[in-house]
Short mmCIF file of C-alpha atoms in Angstrom, two decimals:
data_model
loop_
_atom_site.label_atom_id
_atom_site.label_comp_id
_atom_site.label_asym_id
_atom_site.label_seq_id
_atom_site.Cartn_x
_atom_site.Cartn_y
_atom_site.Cartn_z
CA UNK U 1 5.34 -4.51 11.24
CA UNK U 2 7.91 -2.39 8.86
CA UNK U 3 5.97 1.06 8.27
CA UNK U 4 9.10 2.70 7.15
CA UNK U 5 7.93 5.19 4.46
CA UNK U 6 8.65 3.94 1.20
CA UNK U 7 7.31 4.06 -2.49
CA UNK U 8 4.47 1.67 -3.62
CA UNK U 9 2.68 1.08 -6.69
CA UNK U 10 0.05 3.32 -7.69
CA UNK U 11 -3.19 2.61 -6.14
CA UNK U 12 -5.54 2.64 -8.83
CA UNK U 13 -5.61 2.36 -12.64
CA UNK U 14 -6.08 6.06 -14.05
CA UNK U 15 -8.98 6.43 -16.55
CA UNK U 16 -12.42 8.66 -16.47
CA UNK U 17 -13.62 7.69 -19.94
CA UNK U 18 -15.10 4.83 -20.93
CA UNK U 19 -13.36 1.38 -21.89
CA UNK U 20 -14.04 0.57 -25.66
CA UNK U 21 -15.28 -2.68 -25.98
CA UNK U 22 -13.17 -4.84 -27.21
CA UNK U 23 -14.03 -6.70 -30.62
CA UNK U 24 -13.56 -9.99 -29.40
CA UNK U 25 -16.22 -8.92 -26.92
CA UNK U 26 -18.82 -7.65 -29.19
CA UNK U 27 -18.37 -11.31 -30.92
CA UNK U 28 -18.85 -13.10 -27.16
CA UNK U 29 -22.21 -11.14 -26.89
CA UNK U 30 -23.61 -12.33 -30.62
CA UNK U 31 -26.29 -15.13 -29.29
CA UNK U 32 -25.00 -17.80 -31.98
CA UNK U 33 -21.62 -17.31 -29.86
CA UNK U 34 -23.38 -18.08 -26.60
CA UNK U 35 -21.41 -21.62 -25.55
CA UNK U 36 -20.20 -22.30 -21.95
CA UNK U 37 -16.57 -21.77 -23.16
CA UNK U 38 -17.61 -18.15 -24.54
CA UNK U 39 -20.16 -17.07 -21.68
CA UNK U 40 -17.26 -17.87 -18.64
CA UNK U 41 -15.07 -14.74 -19.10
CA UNK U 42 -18.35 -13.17 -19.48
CA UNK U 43 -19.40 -13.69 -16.03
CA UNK U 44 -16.30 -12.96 -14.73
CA UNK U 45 -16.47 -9.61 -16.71
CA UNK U 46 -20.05 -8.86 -14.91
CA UNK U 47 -19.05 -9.86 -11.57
CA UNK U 48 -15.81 -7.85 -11.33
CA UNK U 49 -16.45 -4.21 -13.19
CA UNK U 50 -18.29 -1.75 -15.26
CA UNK U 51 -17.28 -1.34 -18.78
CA UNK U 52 -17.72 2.40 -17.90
CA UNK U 53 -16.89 2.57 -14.35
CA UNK U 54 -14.32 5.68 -13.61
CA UNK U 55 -10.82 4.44 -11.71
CA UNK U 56 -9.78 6.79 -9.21
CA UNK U 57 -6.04 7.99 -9.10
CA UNK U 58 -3.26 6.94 -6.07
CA UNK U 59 -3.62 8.44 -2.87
CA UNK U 60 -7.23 9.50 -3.80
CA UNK U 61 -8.33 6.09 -2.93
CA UNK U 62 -10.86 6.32 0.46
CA UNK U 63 -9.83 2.31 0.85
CA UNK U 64 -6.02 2.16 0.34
CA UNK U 65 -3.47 3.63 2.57
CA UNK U 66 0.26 4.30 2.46
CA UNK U 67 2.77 2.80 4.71
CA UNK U 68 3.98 7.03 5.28
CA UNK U 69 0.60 7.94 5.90
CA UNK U 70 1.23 6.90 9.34
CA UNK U 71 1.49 9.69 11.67
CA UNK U 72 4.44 8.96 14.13
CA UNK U 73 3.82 9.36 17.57
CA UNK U 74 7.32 8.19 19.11
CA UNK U 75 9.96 8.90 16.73
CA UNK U 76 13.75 7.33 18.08
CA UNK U 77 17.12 5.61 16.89
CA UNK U 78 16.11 2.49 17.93
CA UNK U 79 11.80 2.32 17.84
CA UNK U 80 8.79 4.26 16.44
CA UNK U 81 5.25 4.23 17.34
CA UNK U 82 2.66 5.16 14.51
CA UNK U 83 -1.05 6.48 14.49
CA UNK U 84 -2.73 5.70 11.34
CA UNK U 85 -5.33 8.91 10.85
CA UNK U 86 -8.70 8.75 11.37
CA UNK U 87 -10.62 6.83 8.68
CA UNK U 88 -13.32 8.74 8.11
CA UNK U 89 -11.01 11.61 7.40
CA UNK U 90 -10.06 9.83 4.37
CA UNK U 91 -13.90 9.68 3.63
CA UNK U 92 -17.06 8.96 5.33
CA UNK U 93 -18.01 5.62 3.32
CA UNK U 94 -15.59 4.24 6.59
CA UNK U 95 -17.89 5.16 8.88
CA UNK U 96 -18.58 1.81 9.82
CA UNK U 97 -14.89 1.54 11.81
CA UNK U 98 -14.69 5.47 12.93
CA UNK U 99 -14.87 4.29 16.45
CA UNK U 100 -11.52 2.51 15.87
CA UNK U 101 -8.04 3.58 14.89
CA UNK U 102 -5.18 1.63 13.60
CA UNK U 103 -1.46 1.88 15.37
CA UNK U 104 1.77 -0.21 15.25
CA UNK U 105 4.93 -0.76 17.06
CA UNK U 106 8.40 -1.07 15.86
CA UNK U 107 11.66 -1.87 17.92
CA UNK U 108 15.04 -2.81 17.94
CA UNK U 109 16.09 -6.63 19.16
CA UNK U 110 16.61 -5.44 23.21
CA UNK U 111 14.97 -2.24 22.82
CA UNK U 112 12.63 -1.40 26.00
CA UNK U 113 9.65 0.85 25.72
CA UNK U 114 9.27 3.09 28.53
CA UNK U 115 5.88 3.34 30.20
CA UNK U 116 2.73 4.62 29.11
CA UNK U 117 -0.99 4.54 28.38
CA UNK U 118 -3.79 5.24 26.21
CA UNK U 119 -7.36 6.73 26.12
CA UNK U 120 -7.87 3.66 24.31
CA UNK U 121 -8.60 -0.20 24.26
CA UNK U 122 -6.11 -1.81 22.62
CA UNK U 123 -6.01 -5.12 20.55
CA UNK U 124 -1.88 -6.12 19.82
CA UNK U 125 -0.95 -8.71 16.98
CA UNK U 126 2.03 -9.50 17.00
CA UNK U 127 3.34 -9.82 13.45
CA UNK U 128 7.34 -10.23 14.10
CA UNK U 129 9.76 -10.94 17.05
CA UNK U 130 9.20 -11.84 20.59
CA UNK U 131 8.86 -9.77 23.69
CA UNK U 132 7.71 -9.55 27.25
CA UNK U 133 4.74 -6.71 27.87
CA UNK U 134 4.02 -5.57 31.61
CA UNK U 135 0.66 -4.42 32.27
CA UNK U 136 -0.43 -2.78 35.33
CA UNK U 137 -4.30 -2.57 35.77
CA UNK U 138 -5.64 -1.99 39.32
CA UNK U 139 -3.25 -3.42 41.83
CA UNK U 140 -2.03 -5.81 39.37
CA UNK U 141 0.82 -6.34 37.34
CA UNK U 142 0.89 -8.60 34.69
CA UNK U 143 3.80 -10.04 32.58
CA UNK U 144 2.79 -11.52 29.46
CA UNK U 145 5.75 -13.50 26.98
CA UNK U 146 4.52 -12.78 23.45
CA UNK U 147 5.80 -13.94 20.05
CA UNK U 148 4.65 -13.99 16.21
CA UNK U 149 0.69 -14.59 16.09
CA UNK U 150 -0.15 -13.52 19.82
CA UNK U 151 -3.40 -11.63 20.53
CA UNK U 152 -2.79 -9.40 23.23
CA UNK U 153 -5.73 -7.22 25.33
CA UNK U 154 -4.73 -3.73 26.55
CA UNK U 155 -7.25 -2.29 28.50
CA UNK U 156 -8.26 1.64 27.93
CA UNK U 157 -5.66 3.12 30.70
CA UNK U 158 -4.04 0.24 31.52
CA UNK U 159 0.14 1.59 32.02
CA UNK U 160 1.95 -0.68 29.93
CA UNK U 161 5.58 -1.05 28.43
CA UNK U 162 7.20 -3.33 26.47
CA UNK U 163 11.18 -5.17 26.12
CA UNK U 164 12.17 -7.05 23.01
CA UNK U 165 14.12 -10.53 24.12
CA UNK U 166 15.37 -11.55 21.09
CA UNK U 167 19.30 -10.58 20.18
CA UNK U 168 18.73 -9.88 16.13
CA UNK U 169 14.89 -10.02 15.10
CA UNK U 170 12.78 -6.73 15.26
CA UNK U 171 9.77 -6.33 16.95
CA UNK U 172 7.17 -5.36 15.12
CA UNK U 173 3.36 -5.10 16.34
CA UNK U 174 0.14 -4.11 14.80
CA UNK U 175 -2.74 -2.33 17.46
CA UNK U 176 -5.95 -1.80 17.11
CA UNK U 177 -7.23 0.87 19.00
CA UNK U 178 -10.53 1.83 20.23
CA UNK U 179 -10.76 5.16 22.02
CA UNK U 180 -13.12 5.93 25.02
CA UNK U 181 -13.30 9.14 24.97
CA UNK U 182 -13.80 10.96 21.67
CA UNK U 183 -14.74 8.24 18.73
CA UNK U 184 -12.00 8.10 16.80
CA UNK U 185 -9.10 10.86 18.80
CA UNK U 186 -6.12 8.72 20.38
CA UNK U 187 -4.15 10.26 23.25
CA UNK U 188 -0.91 9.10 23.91
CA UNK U 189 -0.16 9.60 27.96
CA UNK U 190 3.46 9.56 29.30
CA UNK U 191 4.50 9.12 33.11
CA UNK U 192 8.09 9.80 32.74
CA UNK U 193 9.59 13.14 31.10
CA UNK U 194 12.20 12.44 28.14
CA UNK U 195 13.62 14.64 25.62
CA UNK U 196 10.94 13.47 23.19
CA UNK U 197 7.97 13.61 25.61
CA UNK U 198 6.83 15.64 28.58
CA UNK U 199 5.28 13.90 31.86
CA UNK U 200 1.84 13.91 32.44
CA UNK U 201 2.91 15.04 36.11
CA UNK U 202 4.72 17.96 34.76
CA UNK U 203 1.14 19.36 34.33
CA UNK U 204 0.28 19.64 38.11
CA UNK U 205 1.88 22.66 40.68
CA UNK U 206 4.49 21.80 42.72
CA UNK U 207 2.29 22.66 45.47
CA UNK U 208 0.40 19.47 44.79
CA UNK U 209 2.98 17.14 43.55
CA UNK U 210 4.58 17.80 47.01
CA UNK U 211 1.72 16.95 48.85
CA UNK U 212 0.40 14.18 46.97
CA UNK U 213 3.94 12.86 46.76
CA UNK U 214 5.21 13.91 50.55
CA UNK U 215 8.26 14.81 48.62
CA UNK U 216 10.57 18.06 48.42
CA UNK U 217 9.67 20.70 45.53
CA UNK U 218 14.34 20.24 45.35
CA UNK U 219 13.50 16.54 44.63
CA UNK U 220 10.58 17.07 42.26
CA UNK U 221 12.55 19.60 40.20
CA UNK U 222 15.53 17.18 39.61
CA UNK U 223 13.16 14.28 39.05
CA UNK U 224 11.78 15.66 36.01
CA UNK U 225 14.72 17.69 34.95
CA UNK U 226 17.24 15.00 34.51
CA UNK U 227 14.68 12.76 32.54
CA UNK U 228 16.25 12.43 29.67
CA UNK U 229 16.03 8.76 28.15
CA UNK U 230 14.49 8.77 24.45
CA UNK U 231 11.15 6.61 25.05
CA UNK U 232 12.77 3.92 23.40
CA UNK U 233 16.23 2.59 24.83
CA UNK U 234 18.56 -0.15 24.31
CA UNK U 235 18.32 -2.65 27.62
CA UNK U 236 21.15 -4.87 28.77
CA UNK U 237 20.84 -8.52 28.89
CA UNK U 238 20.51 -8.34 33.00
CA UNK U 239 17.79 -5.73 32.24
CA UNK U 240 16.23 -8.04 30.21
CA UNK U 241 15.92 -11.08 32.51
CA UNK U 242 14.87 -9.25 35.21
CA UNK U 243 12.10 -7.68 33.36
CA UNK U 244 11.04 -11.28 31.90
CA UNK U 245 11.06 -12.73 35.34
CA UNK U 246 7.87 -14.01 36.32
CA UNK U 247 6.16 -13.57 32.75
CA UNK U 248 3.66 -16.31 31.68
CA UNK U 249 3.77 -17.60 27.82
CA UNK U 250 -0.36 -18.10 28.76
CA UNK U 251 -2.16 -15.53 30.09
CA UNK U 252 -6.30 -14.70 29.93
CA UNK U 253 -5.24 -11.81 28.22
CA UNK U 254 -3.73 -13.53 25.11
CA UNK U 255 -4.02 -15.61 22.32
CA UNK U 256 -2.20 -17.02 19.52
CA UNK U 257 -3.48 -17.66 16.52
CA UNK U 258 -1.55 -20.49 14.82
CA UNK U 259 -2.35 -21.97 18.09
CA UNK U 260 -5.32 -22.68 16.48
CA UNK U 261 -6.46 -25.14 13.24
CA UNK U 262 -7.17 -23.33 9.75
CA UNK U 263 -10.37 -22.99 9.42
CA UNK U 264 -9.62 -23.07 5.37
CA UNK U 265 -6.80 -24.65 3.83
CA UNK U 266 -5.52 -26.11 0.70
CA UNK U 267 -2.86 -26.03 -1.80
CA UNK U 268 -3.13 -22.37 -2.40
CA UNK U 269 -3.47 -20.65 1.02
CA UNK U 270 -4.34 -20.84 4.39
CA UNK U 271 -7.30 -19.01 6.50
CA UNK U 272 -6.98 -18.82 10.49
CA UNK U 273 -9.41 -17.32 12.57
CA UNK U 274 -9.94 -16.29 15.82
CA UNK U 275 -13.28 -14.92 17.49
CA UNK U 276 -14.97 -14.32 20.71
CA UNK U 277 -15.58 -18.11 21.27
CA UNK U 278 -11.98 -19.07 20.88
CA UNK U 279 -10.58 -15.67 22.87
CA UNK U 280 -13.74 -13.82 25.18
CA UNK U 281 -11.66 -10.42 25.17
CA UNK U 282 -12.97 -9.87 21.90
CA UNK U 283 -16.74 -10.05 22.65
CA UNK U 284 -16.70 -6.26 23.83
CA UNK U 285 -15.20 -4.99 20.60
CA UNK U 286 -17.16 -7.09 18.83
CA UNK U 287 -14.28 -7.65 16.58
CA UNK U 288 -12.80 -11.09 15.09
CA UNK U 289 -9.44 -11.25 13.93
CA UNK U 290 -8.01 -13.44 10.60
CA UNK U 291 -4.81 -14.26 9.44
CA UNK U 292 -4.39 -15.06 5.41
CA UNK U 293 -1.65 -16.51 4.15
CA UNK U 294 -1.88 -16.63 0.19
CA UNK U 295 0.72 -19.17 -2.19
CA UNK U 296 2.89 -17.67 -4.91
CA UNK U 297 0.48 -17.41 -8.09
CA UNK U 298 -2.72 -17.99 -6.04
CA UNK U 299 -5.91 -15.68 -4.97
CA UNK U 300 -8.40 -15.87 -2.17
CA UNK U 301 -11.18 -15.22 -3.42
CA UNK U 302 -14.12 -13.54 -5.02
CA UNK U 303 -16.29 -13.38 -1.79
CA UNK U 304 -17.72 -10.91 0.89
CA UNK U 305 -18.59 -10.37 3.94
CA UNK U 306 -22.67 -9.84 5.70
CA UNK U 307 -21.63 -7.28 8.17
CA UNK U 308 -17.71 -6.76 8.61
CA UNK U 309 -15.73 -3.68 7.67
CA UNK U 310 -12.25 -5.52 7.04
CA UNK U 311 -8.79 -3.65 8.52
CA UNK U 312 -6.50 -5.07 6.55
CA UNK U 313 -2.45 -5.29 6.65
CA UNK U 314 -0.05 -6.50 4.81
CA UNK U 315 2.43 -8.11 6.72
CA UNK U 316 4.73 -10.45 3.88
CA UNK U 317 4.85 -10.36 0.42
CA UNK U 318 3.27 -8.55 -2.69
CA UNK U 319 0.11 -8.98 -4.51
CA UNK U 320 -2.98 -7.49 -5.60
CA UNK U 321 -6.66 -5.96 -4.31
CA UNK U 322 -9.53 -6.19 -6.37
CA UNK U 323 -12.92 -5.12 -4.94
CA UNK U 324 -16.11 -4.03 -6.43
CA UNK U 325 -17.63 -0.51 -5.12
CA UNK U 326 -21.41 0.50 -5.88
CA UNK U 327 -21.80 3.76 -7.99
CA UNK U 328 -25.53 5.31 -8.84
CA UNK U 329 -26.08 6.91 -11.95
CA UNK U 330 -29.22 9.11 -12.92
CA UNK U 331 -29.20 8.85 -16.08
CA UNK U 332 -32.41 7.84 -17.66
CA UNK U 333 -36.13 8.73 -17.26
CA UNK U 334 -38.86 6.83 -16.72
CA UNK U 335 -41.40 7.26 -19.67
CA UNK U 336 -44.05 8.59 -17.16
CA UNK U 337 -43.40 11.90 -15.76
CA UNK U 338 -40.69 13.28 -14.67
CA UNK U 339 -39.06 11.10 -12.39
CA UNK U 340 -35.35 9.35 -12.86
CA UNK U 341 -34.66 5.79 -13.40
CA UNK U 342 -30.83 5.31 -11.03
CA UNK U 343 -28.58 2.50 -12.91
CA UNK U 344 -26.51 0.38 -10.67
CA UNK U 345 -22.81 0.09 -12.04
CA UNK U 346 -19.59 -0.64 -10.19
CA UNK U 347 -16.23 0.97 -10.22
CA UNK U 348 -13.61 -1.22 -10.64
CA UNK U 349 -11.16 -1.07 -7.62
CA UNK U 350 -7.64 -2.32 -8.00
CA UNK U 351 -4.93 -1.96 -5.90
CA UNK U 352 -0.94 -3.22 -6.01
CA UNK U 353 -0.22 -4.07 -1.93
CA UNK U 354 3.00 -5.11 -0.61
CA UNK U 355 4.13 -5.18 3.11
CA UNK U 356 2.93 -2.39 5.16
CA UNK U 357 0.40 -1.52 3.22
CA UNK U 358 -2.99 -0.88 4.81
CA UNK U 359 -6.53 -1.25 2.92
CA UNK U 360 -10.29 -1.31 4.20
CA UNK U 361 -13.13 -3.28 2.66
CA UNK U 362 -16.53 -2.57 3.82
CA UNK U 363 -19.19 -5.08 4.20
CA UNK U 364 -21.11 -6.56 1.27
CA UNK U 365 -18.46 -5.08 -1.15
CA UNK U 366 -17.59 -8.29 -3.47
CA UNK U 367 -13.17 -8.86 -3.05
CA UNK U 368 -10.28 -10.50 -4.32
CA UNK U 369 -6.44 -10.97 -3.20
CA UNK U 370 -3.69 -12.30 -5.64
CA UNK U 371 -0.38 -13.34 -4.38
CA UNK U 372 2.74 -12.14 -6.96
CA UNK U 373 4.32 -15.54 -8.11
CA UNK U 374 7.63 -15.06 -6.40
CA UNK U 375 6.62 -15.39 -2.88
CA UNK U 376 3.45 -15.80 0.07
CA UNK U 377 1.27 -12.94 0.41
CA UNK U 378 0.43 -12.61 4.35
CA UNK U 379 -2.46 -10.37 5.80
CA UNK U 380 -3.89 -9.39 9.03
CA UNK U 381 -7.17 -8.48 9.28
CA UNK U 382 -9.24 -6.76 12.12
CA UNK U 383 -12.64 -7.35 11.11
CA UNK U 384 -15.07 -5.30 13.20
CA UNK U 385 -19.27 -5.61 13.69
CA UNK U 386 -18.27 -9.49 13.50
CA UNK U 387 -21.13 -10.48 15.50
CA UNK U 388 -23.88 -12.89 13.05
CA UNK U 389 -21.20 -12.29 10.26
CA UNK U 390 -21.44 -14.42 7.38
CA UNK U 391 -18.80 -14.88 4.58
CA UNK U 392 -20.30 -15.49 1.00
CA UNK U 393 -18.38 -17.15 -1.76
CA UNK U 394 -18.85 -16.09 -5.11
CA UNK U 395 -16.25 -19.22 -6.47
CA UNK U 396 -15.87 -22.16 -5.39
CA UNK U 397 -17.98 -24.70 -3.43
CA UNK U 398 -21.61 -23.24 -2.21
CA UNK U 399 -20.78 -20.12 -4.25
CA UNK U 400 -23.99 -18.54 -3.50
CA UNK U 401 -25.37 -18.60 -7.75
CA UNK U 402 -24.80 -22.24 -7.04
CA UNK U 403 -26.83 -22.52 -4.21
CA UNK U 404 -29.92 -20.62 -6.25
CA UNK U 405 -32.70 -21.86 -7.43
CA UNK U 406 -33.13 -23.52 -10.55
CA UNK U 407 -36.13 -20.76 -11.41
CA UNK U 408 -34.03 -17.94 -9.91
CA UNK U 409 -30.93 -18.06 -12.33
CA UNK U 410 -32.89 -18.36 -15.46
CA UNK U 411 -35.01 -15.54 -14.89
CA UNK U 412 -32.21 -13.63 -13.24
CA UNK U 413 -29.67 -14.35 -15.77
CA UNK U 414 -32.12 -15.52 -19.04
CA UNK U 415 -29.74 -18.07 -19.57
CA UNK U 416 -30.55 -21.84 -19.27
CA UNK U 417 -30.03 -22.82 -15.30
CA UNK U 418 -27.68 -26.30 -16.81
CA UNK U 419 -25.92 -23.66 -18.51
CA UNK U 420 -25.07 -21.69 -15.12
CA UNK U 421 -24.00 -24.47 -13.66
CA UNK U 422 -21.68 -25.83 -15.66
CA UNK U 423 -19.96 -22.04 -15.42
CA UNK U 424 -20.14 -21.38 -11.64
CA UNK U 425 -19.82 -25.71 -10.42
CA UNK U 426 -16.39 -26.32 -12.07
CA UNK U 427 -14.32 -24.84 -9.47
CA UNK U 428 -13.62 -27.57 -6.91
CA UNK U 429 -11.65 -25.89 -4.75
CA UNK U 430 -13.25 -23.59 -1.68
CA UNK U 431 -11.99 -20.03 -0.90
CA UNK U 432 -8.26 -20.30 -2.05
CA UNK U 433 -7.85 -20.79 -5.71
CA UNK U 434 -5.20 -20.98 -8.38
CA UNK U 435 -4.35 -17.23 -9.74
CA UNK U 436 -5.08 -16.47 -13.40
CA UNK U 437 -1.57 -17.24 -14.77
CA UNK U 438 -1.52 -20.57 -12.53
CA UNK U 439 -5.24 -21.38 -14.13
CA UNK U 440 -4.02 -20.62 -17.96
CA UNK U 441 -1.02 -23.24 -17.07
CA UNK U 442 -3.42 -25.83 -15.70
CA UNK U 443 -5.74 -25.27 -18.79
CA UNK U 444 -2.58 -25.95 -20.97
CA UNK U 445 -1.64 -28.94 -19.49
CA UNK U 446 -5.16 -30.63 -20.03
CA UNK U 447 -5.34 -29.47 -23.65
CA UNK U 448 -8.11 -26.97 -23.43
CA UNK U 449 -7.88 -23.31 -25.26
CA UNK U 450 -7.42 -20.48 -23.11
CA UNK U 451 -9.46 -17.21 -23.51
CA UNK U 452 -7.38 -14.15 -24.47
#
């Protein structure tokens, strides 16, 4: 995945003062207004922001991240390895997913990583290119052929390294990463000595090196002294084969995900999934992982999540985040003593993304994704605590004010519960829908007014 720094949009809409309300508002509100024509971009209104919710400005955002906000652990001419920083650094509402950090991989076509290993479990997706990953673990050495949509288990010290087979595509690879040691602090651990890195062995006496190694102290010296490869290196095409020898397409230890049925699809996007059931290496991290692949002009879209804390990347494309954060105001008092009365009101969180873009969505926080209308908008998402997770719909088939009862809606909305539904049971469609410019042309076409 591209993490090459570069400019994006600004993150959030800048205002601290409240929105005026707009005139053709204050007429939708009069009761003798009150049809089901008037009262839909009313709902919409109350389910997506606060007339006087604050918007917080660009990189102050605890939920959107950069693509240079990467800190770069392996930094050559032809492949970079990145560290995204710890999320709770940005701010502690992430500290649902401060046991995890978020990495990626980028490489030349026949670039070779050299050997190496983390204080981490790791959780590869493979978002562009194909490749052949050893992995030594025990006595064992594995060779795994990956390509675009493989799930690939790295277990916390397991020495790995990596060759990209392909002649012109990049390899690009997004990592989950879940340390052992200290929650949330990566270590990066080198065998080999390079002019970018220093070997691990390089730490013990020579003393011990020569006994542990029954090898001269001349022989160490000129071992580590000559070791001068960048960590990433171009491989010939003999290199190449010899290192894909023997390397299995399946393997325990991976996964592909368009391997698999959507478990949502229709005319405006796709949904694949893939959790512990379909791939048991994912059981320990309790973690399920989703693919999203949005059509030009169309959203996914509003719904959330029970009990995930969504990781999510942007892999193709352009669009737009919408979410809806919780804010607590104390602003009026009760009319016996002296006690406050907390109002519940929701700031308005809106985000341009584009590829390489990374953004987090904790659980029970209501979201939307639009697609730009010249081209797909792909995402990855790691979505950890997915154990007994449960997606709610607010759109769509079985949104959940559909599902309510009759009783519930009118006293929780004093409106008439035919009324409701004939607002929230027109959508057909389930998840995916047609974006707002795509709905105003469909509403065209049948001869029906659209709201301004």
């Amino acid at each position: 995945m591209a993490m090459a720094p570069n400019h994006l949009p600004p993150l959030f809409i800048t205002s601290s003062q409240p929105c005026p309300v707009p005139q053709n508002l204050v007429r939708l509100l009069s009761p003798s207004s009150m049809t089901v024509e008037t009262m839909m971009p009313l709902f919409v209104l109350l389910l997506s922001l606060s007339v006087t919710a604050p918007f917080l400005v660009g990189g102050s955002s605890p939920f959107v991240f950069e693509r240079n906000e990467f800190v770069t652990r392996i930094d050559t001419e032809h492949g970079r390895v990145g560290v995204l920083p710890r999320f709770v650094d940005r701010s502690k509402l992430l500290r649902a997913i401060d046991d995890f950090r978020l990495g990626f991989l980028d490489m030349d076509p026949h670039a070779f990583m050299v050997p190496h290993h983390y204080d981490a479990d790791g959780l590869l997706f493979v978002v562009e290119g194909r490749g052949t990953i050893s992995v030594m673990k025990e006595n064992e050495k594995d060779r795994i052929n990956f390509e675009e949509g493989d799930l690939v288990r790295i277990q916390s010290g397991s020495t790995v390294y990596f060759v990209n087979r392909d002649s012109n595509e990049r390899l690009r690879i997004a990592n989950l990463l879940k340390p052992v040691n200290v929650p949330g602090h990566v270590e990066l651990f080198h065998g080999t000595s390079g002019k970018d890195r220093e070997s691990f062995y390089t730490a013990f006496s020579l003393d011990v090196l020569e006994a542990a190694l029954k090898t001269d102290r001349q022989s160490l010296e000129e071992l580590f002294r000559q070791q001068l490869q960048p960590a990433v290196v171009i491989a010939s095409k003999e290199q190449i084969e010899a290192l894909s020898e023997g390397s299995r397409s399946n393997s325990s230890n991976a996964f592909n995900i368009f391997n698999k049925e959507p478990s949502k699809s229709n005319q405006y996007g796709q949904l694949h999934e893939v959790d512990a059931h379909d791939f048991m290496d994912l059981k320990d991290l309790d973690v399920r992982v989703t693919f999203v692949n949005i059509n030009p002009g169309a959203m996914i879209g509003p719904y959330f999540n029970s009990r995930v804390t969504v990781i999510c990347i942007v892999t193709k494309g352009e669009g737009n985040l919408e979410m809806a954060f919780p804010l607590r105001r104390h602003s009026r008092t009760y009319n016996r003593g002296s006690g406050q009365q907390a109002d519940q009101t929701y700031e308005a969180v809106r985000s341009g993304v584009q590829q390489g873009t990374v953004f987090v969505v904790p659980a029970g926080h209501p979201m939307v994704l639009l697609a730009s209308e010249n081209d797909n908008l792909q995402i990855l998402l790691y979505e950890v605590n997915a154990e007994k997770n449960i997606r709610y719909p607010l759109a769509g088939k079985n949104n959940i004010i559909s599902l309510m009862d009759k009783e519930a809606k009118e006293l929780a909305i004093d409106f008439p519960s035919r009324e409701v539904d004939r607002v929230f049971g027109n959508q057909e469609e389930e998840l995916f829908f047609a974006g707002p410019r795509h709905h105003r042309q469909q509403v065209q076409r049948r001869g029906g007014a659209v709201t301004a």
